Structures are given as structure tokens and as C-alpha cells.
XYZ file of C-alpha atoms in Angstrom:
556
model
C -22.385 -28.859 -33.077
C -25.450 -31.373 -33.933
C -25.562 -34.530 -32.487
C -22.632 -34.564 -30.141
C -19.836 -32.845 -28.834
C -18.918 -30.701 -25.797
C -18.650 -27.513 -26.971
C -15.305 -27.383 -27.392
C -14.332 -27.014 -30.862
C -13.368 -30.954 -31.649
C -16.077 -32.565 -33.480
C -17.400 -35.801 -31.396
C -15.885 -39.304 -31.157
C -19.113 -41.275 -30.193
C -19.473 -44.671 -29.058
C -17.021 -47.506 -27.391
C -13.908 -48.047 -29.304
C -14.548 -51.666 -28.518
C -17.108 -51.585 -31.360
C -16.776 -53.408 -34.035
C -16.241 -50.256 -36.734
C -14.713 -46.940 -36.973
C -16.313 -43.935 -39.435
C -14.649 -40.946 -39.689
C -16.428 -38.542 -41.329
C -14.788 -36.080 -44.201
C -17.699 -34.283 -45.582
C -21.155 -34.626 -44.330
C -22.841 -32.110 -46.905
C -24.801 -31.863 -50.249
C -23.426 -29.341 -51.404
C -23.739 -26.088 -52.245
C -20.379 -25.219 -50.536
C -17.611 -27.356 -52.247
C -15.205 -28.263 -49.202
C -18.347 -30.051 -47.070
C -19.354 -33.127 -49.553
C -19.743 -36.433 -49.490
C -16.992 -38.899 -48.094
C -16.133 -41.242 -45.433
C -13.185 -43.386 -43.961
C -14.474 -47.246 -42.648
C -12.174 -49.362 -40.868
C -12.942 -52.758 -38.736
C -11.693 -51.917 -35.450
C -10.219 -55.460 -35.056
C -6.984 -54.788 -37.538
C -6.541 -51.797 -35.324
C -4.412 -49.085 -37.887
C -2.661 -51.966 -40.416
C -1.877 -51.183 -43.758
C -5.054 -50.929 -46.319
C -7.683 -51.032 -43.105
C -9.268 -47.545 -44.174
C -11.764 -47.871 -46.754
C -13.262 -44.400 -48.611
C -16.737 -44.728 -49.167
C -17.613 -41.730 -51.650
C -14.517 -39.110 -52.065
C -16.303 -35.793 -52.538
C -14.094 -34.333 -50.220
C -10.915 -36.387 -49.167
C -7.228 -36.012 -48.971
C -8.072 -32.422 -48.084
C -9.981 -33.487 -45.381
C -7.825 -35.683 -44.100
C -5.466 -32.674 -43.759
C -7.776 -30.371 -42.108
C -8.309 -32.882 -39.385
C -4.946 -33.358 -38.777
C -4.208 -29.859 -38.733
C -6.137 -29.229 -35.715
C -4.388 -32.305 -33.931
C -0.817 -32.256 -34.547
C 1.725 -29.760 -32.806
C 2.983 -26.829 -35.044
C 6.175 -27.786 -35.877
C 9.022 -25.152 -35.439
C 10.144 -23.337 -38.581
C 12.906 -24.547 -40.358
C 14.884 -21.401 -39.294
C 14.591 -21.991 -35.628
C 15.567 -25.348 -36.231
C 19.024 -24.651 -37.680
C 19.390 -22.146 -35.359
C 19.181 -18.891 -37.690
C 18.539 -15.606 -36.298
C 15.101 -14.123 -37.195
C 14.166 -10.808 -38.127
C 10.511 -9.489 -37.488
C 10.058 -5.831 -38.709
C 7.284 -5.328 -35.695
C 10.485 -5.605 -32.949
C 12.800 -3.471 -34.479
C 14.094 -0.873 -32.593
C 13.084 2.744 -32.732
C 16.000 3.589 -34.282
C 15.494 1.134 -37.395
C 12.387 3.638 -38.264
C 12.252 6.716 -40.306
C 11.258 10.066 -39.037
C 7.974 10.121 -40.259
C 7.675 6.309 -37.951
C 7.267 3.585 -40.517
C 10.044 0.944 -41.136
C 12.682 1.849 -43.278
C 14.623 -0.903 -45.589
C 16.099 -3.353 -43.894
C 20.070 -2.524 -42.429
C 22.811 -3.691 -44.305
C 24.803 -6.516 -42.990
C 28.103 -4.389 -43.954
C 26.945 -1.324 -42.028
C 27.150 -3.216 -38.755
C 29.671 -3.506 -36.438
C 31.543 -6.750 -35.023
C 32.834 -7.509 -31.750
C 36.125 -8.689 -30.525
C 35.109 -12.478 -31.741
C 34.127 -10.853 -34.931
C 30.437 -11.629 -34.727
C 28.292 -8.961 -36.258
C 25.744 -6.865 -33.818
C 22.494 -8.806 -33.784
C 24.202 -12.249 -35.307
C 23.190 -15.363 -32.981
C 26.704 -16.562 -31.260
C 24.725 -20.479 -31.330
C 25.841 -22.745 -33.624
C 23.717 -24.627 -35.492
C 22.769 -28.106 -34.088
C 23.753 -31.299 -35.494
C 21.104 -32.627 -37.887
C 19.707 -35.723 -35.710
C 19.714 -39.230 -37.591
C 16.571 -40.448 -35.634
C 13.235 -40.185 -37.252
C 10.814 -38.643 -35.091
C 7.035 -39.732 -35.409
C 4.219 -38.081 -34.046
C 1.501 -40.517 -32.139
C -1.758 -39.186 -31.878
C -3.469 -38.952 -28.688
C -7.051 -37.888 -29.954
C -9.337 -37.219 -32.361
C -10.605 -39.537 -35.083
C -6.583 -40.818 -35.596
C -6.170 -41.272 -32.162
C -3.293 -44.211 -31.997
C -1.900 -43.780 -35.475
C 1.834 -43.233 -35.309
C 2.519 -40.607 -38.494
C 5.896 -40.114 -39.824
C 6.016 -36.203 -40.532
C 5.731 -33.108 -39.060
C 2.916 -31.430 -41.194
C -0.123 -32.027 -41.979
C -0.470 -32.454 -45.515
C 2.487 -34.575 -45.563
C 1.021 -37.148 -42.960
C -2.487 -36.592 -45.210
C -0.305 -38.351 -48.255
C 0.676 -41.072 -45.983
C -2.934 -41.855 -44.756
C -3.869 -41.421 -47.757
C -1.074 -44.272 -49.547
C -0.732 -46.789 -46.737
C -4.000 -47.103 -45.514
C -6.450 -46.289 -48.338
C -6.330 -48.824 -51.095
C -10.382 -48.632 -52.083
C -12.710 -46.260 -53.387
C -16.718 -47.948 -52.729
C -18.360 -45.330 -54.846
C -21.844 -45.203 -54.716
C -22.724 -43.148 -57.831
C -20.710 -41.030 -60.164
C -22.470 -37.545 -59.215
C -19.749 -34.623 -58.831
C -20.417 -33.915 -54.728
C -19.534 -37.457 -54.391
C -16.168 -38.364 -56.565
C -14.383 -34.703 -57.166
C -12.056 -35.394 -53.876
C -11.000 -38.950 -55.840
C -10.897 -37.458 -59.087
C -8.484 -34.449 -58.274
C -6.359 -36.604 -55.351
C -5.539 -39.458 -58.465
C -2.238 -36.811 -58.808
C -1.020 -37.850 -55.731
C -1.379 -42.057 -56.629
C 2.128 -42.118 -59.022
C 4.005 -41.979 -55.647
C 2.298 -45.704 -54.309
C 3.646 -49.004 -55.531
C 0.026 -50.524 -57.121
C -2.933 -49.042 -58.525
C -6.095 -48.227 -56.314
C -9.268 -49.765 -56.287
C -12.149 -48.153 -57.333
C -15.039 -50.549 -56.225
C -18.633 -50.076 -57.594
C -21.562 -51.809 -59.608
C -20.732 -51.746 -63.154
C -23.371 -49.008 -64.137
C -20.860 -46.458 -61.928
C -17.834 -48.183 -63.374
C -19.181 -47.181 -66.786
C -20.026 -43.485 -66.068
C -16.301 -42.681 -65.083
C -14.723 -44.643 -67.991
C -17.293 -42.431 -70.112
C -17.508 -39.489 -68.741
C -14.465 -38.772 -66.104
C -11.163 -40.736 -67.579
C -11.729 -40.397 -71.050
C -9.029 -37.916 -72.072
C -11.460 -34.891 -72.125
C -12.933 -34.273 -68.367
C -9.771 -36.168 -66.849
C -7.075 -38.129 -68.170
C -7.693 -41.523 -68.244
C -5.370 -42.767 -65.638
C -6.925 -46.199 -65.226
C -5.450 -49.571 -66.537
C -8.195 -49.667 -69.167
C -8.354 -48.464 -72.455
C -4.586 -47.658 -73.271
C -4.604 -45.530 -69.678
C -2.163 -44.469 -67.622
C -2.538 -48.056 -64.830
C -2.900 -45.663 -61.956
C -6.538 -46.842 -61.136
C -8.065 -50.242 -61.229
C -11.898 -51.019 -61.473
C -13.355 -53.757 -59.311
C -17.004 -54.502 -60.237
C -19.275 -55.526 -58.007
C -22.116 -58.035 -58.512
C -25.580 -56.475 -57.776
C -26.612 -58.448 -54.195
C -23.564 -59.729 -53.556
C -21.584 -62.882 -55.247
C -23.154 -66.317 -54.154
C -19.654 -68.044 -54.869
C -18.279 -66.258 -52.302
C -18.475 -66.614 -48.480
C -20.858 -68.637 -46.237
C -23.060 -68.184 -43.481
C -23.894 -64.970 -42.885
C -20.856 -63.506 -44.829
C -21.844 -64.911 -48.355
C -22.288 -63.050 -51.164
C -19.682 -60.185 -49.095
C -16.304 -59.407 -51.084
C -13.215 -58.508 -49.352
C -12.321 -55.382 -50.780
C -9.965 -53.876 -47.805
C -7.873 -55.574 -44.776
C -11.221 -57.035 -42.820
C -14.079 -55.102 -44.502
C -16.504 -56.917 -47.084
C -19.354 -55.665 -49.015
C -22.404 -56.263 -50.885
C -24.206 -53.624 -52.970
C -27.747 -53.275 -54.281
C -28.889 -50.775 -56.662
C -30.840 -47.889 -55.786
C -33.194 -44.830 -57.199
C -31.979 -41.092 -57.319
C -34.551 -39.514 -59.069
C -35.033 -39.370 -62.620
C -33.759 -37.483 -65.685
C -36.567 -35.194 -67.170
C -35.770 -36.105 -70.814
C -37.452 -39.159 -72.136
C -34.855 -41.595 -73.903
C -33.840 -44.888 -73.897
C -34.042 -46.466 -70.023
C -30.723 -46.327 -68.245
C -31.116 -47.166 -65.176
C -33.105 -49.919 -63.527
C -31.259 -53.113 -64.593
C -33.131 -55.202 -62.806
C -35.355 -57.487 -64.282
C -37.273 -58.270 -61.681
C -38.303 -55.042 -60.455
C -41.781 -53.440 -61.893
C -41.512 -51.311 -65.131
C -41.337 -47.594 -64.785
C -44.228 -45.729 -63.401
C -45.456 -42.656 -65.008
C -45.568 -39.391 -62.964
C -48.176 -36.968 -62.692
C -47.616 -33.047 -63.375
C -46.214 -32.843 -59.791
C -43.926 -35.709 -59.593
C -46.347 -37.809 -57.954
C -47.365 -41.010 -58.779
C -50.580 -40.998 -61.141
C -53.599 -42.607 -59.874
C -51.887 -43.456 -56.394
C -51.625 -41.766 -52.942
C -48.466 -40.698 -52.266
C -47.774 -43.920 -49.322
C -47.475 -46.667 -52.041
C -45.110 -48.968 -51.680
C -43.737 -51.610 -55.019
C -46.383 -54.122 -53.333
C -49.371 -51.561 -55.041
C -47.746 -51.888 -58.730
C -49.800 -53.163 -61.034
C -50.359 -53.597 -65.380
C -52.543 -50.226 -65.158
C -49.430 -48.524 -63.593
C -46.738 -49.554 -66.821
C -46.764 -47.378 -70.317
C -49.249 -47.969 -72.717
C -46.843 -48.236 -75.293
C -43.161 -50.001 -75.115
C -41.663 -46.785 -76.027
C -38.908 -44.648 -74.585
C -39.349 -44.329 -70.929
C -38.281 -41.838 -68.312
C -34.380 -42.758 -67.116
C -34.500 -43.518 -63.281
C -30.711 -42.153 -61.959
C -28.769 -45.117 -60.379
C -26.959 -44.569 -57.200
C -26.238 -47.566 -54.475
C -26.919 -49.036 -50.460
C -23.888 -50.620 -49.319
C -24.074 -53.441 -46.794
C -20.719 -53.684 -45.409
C -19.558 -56.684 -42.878
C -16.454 -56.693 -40.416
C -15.526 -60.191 -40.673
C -13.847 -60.271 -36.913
C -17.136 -59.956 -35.322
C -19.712 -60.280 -38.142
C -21.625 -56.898 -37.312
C -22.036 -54.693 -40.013
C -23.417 -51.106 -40.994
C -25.120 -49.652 -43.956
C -24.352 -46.659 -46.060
C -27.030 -45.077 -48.394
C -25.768 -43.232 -51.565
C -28.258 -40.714 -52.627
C -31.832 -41.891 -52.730
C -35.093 -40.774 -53.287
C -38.367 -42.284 -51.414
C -39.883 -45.595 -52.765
C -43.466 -43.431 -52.557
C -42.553 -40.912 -55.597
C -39.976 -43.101 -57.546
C -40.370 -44.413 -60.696
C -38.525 -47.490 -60.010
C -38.982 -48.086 -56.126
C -35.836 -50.049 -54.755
C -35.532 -48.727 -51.288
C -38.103 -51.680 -49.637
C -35.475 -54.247 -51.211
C -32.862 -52.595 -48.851
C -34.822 -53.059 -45.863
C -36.226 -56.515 -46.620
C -32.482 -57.383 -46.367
C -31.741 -55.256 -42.992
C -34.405 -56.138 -41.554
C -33.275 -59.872 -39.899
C -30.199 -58.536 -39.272
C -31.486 -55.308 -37.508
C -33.819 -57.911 -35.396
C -30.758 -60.231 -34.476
C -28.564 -57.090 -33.641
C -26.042 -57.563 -36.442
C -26.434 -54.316 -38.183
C -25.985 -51.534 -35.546
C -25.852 -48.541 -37.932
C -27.330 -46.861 -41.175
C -25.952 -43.993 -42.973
C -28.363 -42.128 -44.820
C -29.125 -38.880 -47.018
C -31.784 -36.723 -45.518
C -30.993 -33.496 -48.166
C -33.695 -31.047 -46.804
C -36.161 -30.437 -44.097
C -39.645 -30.314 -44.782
C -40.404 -26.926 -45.976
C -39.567 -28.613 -49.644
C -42.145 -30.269 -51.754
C -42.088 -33.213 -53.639
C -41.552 -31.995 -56.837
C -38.687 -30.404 -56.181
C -36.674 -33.080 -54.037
C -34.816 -33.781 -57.229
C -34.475 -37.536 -56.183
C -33.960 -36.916 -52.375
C -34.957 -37.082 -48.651
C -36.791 -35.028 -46.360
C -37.754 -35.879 -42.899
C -40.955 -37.102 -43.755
C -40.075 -39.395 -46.431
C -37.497 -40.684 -44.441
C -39.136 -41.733 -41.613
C -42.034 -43.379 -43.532
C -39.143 -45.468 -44.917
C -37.776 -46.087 -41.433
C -41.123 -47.117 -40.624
C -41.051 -50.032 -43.791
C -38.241 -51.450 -41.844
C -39.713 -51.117 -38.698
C -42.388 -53.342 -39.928
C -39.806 -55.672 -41.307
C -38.213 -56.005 -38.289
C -40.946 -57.000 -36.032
C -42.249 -59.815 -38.958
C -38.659 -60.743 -38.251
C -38.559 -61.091 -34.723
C -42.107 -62.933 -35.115
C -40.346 -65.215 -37.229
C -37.252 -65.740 -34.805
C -39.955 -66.690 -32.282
C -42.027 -68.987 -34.188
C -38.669 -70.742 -35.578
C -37.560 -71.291 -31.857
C -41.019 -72.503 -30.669
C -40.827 -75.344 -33.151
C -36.908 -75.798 -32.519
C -38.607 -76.239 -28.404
C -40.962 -78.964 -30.181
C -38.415 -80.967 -32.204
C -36.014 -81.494 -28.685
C -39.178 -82.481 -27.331
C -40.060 -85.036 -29.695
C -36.660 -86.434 -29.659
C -36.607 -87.173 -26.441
C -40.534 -88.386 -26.842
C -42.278 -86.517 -24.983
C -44.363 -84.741 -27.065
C -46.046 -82.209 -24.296
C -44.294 -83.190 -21.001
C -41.300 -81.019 -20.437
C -38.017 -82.685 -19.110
C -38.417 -83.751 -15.572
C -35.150 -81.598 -14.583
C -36.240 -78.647 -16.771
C -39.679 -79.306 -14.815
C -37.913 -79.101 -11.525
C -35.943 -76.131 -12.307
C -39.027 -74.409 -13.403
C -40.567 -74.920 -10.201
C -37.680 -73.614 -8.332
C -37.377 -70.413 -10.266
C -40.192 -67.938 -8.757
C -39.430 -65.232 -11.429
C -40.421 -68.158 -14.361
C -43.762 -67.479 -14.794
C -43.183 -63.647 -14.811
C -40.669 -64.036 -18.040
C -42.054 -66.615 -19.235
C -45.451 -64.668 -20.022
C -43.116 -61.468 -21.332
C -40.851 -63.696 -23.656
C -43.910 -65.109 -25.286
C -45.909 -61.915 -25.693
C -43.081 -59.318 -26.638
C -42.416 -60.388 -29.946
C -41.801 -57.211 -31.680
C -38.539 -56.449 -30.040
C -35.062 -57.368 -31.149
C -33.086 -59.461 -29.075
C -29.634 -57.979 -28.817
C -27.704 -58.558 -25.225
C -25.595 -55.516 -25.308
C -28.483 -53.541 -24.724
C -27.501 -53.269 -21.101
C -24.238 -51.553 -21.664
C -23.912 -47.661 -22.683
C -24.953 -47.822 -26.388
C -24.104 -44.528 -28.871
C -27.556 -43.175 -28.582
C -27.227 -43.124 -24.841
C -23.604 -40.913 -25.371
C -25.763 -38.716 -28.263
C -28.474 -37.953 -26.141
C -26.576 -37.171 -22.912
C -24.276 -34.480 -25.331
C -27.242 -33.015 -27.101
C -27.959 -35.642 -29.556
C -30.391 -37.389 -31.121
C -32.540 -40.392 -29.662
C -35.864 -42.010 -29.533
C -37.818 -39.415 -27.995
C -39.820 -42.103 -26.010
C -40.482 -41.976 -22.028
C -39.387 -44.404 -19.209
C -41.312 -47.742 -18.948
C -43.082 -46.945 -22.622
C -42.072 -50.238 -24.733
C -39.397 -49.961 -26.271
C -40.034 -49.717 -30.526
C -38.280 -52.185 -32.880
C -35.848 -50.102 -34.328
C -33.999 -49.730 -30.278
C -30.524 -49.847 -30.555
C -30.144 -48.834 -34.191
C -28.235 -45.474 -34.593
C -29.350 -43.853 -37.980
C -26.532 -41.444 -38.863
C -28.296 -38.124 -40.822
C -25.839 -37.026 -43.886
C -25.745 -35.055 -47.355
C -27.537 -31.950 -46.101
C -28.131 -28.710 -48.663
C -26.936 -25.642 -46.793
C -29.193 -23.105 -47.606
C -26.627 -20.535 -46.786
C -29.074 -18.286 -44.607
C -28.959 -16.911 -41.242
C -31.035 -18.589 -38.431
C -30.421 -22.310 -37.739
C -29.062 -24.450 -39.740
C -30.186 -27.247 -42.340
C -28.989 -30.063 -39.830
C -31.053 -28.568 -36.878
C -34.317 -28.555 -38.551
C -34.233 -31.994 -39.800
C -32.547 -33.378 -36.544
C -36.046 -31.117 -35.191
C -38.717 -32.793 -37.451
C -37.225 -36.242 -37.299
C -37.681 -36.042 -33.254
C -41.104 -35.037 -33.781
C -41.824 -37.889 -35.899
C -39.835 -40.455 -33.006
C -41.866 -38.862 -30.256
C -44.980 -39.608 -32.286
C -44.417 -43.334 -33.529
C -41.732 -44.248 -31.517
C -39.712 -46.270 -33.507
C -37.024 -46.202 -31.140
C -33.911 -45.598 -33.334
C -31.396 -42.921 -32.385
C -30.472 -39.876 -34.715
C -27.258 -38.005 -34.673
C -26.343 -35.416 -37.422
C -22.971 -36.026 -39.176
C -20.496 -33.402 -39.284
C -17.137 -33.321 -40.727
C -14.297 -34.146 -38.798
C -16.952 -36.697 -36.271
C -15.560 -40.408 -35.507
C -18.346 -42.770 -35.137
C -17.760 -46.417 -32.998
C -20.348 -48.751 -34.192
């Protein structure tokens, strides 16, 4: 077990369920085994379990999920022959003289070969009656795991799987149509005839496209949406790339409600690129640099292999206005509990900004960053596909450890111009009270006094204005995630006691979509948790790392 966990069989629950978000995890894998892909269940911890408070991010793996998780937490009911009080009949028990000479088990005995009694009950017949069938409904309340407190109205597993599945689940936030990522939504739309409404499936309208085109169009998949003469059982909700200005204020603006307390805003992303040249799919954007040409081994021509979109320039763009390569779309997900304002971010697949043909990632954390600094966004959910024993031109528009911590290191960088700003803005908020009260560069004469009082003053006064490069989040005092991670095994900054503390302190950066590479040895999610410690113990960024693993429950 990576990342958590006491060895004893129940993936983790980390963090305080006073946090402002619970993700469960369904499948934390990239494939190649089929029952360990992509998906997630998000809820805002404030609406507790009310209806529609789950939302599925990605649906690789779901409502089976959901069902295996169970099935390790809820009682094995009694069979339905016990319960009526029926006599059972196990072959292993019989007597020996039920078996043949040569000792196997001969047919079973004839009911009209045995003998009754003086009540004229047959040998071996139970003398119980059967018990009244009881008109209360029993429900089961969970006392653990990542449904701990949900009360469930069955007795199996699968059956309390449907009912997660069609009170609770109303959206699907897709990130990009690949298979590992919507074959759990695609195969569970049998079960959504039995619900009242048709669910949501939220996404940018380049993914919206790809499933009316290529998944419910009669051929891959019935088309059981309410578009195009289909069946109603699925409704599209397209999202507007960075959020829509007409909605929200403050920091929730451009955020759209899309289940009970969640909002989101997506931006569009790069996963690689096709290796056909044909008319440009992907990069919408207007404002984002033409497509870069790539060397023989998927590198960027001309360029060393650190540039960021800030290096682009004329020389980089086609000569000619031709067809150019097609970058694959996927999509970051900002998404905001509106009860405390916090929010996390989930990363479809996505490749690094320093081999892409249409770098988007910086973008992402130009947006994070402030929010990172003021302690708003407390976790990220990323792809990290491979360790570092595979080379760029075979990533196939993914992460390895190396790329992703030189991207963890653009937001680092982000962060602190951030906090510099936060300081500088405060400074001159300090000289505007001032002048109000005109005195220009004579401090109140309480304030003064106070000041004088207060021996420890000049001590914080010379580490608030030098240490501008951390964020400044008050619940750093109390027992964060990374703290639980590291003290079950987990992953952490890998910095000393009384080093300073990097910029990224406090943020938990959650590791998913690993490739098994179905060998012996250690696994895919040990290396990489490895090499991304090395990297931490080196630059000391001071994020924490946990590796997900299906069937985990995350408090953020």
C-alpha cells in the first residue's frame, strides 16, 4: 500500500473529515489492466451525504467500483434459505452412510424413501417454522471506509452500488473522451432508465463532440442522449473554456454549479499529439502560440528541452499555413466548494509544456498559483504515467517524474511572485491607512505604544518582511494530510527540521493514472513515489506526495 495505510487490507482514509472535500478514489490506473482506470467520486463535505453531493470526475471504472468497495464493508447477508428457515443440504456433511462403497457421494436420497415420526415430519426435515416476513425496512449504516455515515437501503452490494450510483451521482466532469477514462460511464448508462431525469455529462464542448461522434452514434453505443433523435437518458452540459464571467463573484466567478455544493471551471489542456498530419483539431485557443514542429525524437527543434510558451517565437511556427500536427485535447479542472471556498484541482491526462506542441500546462498554474499562496487550493490531482526509465519520445503525451516536477517547479515560481505580490499589496494598503489618518511616516501613537510593549516585535517584524516566498495559510499548525502520509509511509517534502520551509508547504499533490508494467519487483507507483522524493529532497519544494490507490478516501 503506497502512500498510506496500516497494513491492514483497507485502503487509507487520509486527512480530517473536517476538510472541506471528500475524494474517493475508484480507479487510480492507466491502464493496461481494465478494472484499475481512471475515476473519482468528489463531494463538499459541508452537504454531508444529500442527494446529488457525489460528483464522478472521469468514469473509467465506476459503478463496479463502487461495488467492490462496498463489498469489503458491508456484512454478508444470510442466504435467503436460512432466512425462511429451510433446511440445507451440504454434500461435504453427509453421513457415511449417504456414500457409495467405493466413498464418493452417491445421488442425493429421495424424500419418499425417508421415514416420518409420530408428528409426521420426515427424518432430517427442520420442525421450525418459517418466520413471519418483517414489515420494517432494515438499512445498513456504515461505520468505515470511504462511505462511512451513509445509511444504504439493501443488503448487497451491488444493489446499494445502484443506489449510490442514482441518488447521489447526477454528473459526469469528463476530462477527455479516451477509453481508460469513460468505459465505466459508457457501459453503467444501462442502469440510468431506472432514475427519474437524465444525467449530466459535463465537459468542454470539444469532449461533448467526440462522444456524440464517436460513442452515441448508433454504431459504438446507442445514442441514449437527448440529442439527435436519442433515447433522453443523458444530457450534455457544456462548459465554457475558463469559466463563465456571468456567473458568480468574488472568488467563485466564472465557477458553475454542476452538483449539490461543487462548482467548476475548466481549461483546456495538451495530451500529446496524433502522428498523422491533417487539419488542426485541437488547440482552440486563439491566443495560444501556433503549433511547434518536433524534431525526429519528439523534441522541440532548435530548443532545449526546459522551454517554457514564454521562448515561442515566429522562427518556431510552420513555414507554410498548411496542415499541421493535431495536438490531443484533454482538460484541468478547478473545482470550488462553495461552503468554505477551498478548492482542489484534477488533471486529465497531460503531457509536459517542455515537449508539447501546444504548451497549456503554465496557464494552469498561472491560475493556481494565488490561490496556492493564499491557501485556497489545498490539493492537485495529477497523471504521473511512468517512472523515469521512459524517454521522451515515447511518453505518448504523458508524465514522468521528471517532467512533473519541473512543472511543479513553474508553480513554485508562481507562487512565491504571488506571495511577493500579497506583500507588496499590503505594504501600500499599511501606507494608504497612514495617509488617511495624515501621517505619512509616523505610526499611530497607540500602535507606537503597543510596539514598544511587545519585546518579540522586532524579532517578527524583521521575519514578516524578509520571508516573502512562503504562503500564508493559518492551519498550518494543525495535523495537515502530509503529516498523516508521512507518519503511515507516505509521501512528503523530504526536507529537514529548521530548513525553510519551500512554497509549495501544505499542498498535497495526489500521484494517479499509473501504467502497470505487469512485472515482478516493485511496482510502477513505488518508483515514481521513489524519484519524485529524490527530486523534493533536492529542491525542496515542500509539497507532499501520496500515491492513489483504488478504494483510498482523501479529506482535503
Amino acid at each position: 500500500m503506497i502512500g498510506g495505510g496500516d497494513g491492514s487490507g483497507e485502503a487509507p482514509a487520509l486527512g480530517s473529515r473536517d476538510s472541506a472535500f471528500q475524494v474517493i478514489v475508484l480507479g487510480s490506473g492507466g491502464g493496461p489492466l481494465e478494472d484499475n482506470v481512471t475515476g473519482f467520486l468528489v463531494r463538499s463535505t459541508a452537504h454531508h451525504w444529500a442527494k446529488d453531493s457525489l460528483l464522478a470526475v472521469d468514469a473509467g471504472t465506476h459503478l463496479a467500483s463502487i461495488a467492490r468497495i462496498l463489498d469489503e464493508q458491508i456484512p454478508t447477508p444470510k442466504p435467503a434459505s436460512l432466512a425462511r428457515g429451510a433446511r440445507t443440504f451440504s454434500p461435504s456433511k453427509r453421513k457415511s452412510s449417504d456414500r457409495g462403497r467405493n466413498g464418493t457421494t452417491s445421488s442425493a436420497i429421495s424424500p419418499l424413501s425417508r421415514t416420518r415420526n409420530s408428528n409426521g415430519i420426515r427424518d432430517g426435515d427442520s420442525m421450525e417454522p418459517p418466520p413471519k416476513p418483517s414489515s420494517e425496512k432494515r438499512t445498513i449504516t456504515l461505520s468505515k471506509g470511504p462511505f462511512a455515515g451513509l445509511e444504504l437501503p439493501h443488503e448487497t452490494a451491488k444493489a446499494n452500488a445502484a443506489f449510490i450510483n442514482r441518488e447521489f451521482v447526477s454528473t459526469y466532469l469528463i476530462t477527455h473522451p479516451h477509453i481508460d477514462h469513460i468505459s465505466g460511464l459508457v457501459v453503467n448508462t444501462a442502469s440510468f432508465q431506472h432514475t427519474a431525469r437524465p444525467r449530466r455529462l459535463a465537459a468542454l464542448p470539444q469532449t461533448i463532440d467526440a462522444f456524440k461522434q464517436h460513442v452515441f452514434n448508433d454504431v459504438i453505443w446507442p445514442n441514449l442522449t437527448d440529442e439527435d433523435g436519442g433515447v433522453g437518458l443523458v444530457t450534455f452540459m457544456r462548459l465554457v473554456e475558463g469559466g463563465n464571467v456571468a456567473l458568480g463573484e468574488g472568488d467563485g466567478e466564472g465557477y458553475l454549479e454542476v452538483c449539490d455544493g461543487l462548482g467548476v471551471k475548466g481549461w483546456s489542456i495538451s495530451h500529446g499529439h496524433c502522428m498523422k498530419r491533417h487539419s488542426h483539431r485541437g488547440s482552440h485557443d486563439a491566443s495560444l502560440p501556433p503549433a511547434i514542429p518536433l524534431s525526429a525524437n519528439g523534441r522541440l527543434e532548435g530548443r532545449s528541452n526546459s522551454r517554457t510558451r514564454s521562448d515561442v517565437s515566429m522562427a518556431d511556427v510552420f513555414p507554410s499555413p498548411g496542415p499541421q500536427p493535431c495536438v490531443v485535447e484533454s482538460t484541468a479542472y478547478f473545482i470550488r466548494d462553495h461552503a468554505s471556498g477551498k478548492e482542489i484541482l484534477i488533471f486529465g491526462d497531460v503531457e509536459p509544456d517542455s515537449i508539447s506542441l501546444s504548451p497549456r500546462t503554465e496557464r494552469i498554474w498561472t491560475e493556481a498559483a494565488p490561490k496556492v499562496a493564499s491557501g485556497l487550493l489545498t490539493g492537485i490531482f495529477i497523471e504521473c504515467s511512468y517512472d523515469d526509465s521512459q524517454r521522451d519520445e515515447i511518453l505518448f503525451g504523458h508524465l514522468a517524474p521528471r517532467h512533473l516536477f519541473a512543472e511543479l517547479k513553474v508553480l513554485a515560481d508562481k507562487v512565491r511572485e504571488s506571495g511577493k505580490r500579497r506583500d507588496e499589496d499590503a505594504v501600500k494598503l499599511k501606507k494608504r491607512k497612514r495617509l488617511s489618518y495624515g501621517l505619512k511616516n509616523t505610526p499611530d501613537p497607540d500602535v507606537r505604544s503597543r510596539r514598544s510593549r511587545n519585546p518579540h516585535h522586532s524579532a517578527s517584524r524583521t521575519r514578516n518582511d524578509t520571508d516573502t516566498t512562503a504562503p500564508a495559510d493559518g492551519s498550518l499548525g494543525e495535523k495537515s494530510l502530509e503529516e498523516q502520509s508521512l507518519e503511515n509511509g507516505g509521501g512528503g517534502g523530504g526536507g529537514d527540521g529548521g530548513e525553510e520551509e519551500g512554497p509549495l508547504r501544505g499542498l498535497k499533490v495526489i500521484i494517479m493514472h499509473m501504467k502497470d508494467t505487469l512485472r515482478d519487483g516493485a511496482s510502477i507507483g513505488e518508483n515514481i513515489l521513489a524519484q519524485l522524493h529524490e527530486y523534493e529532497r533536492e529542491t525542496r519544494l515542500g509539497c507532499g506526495f501520496l500515491i492513489s490507490e483504488s478504494g483510498a478516501s482523501y479529506f482535503l
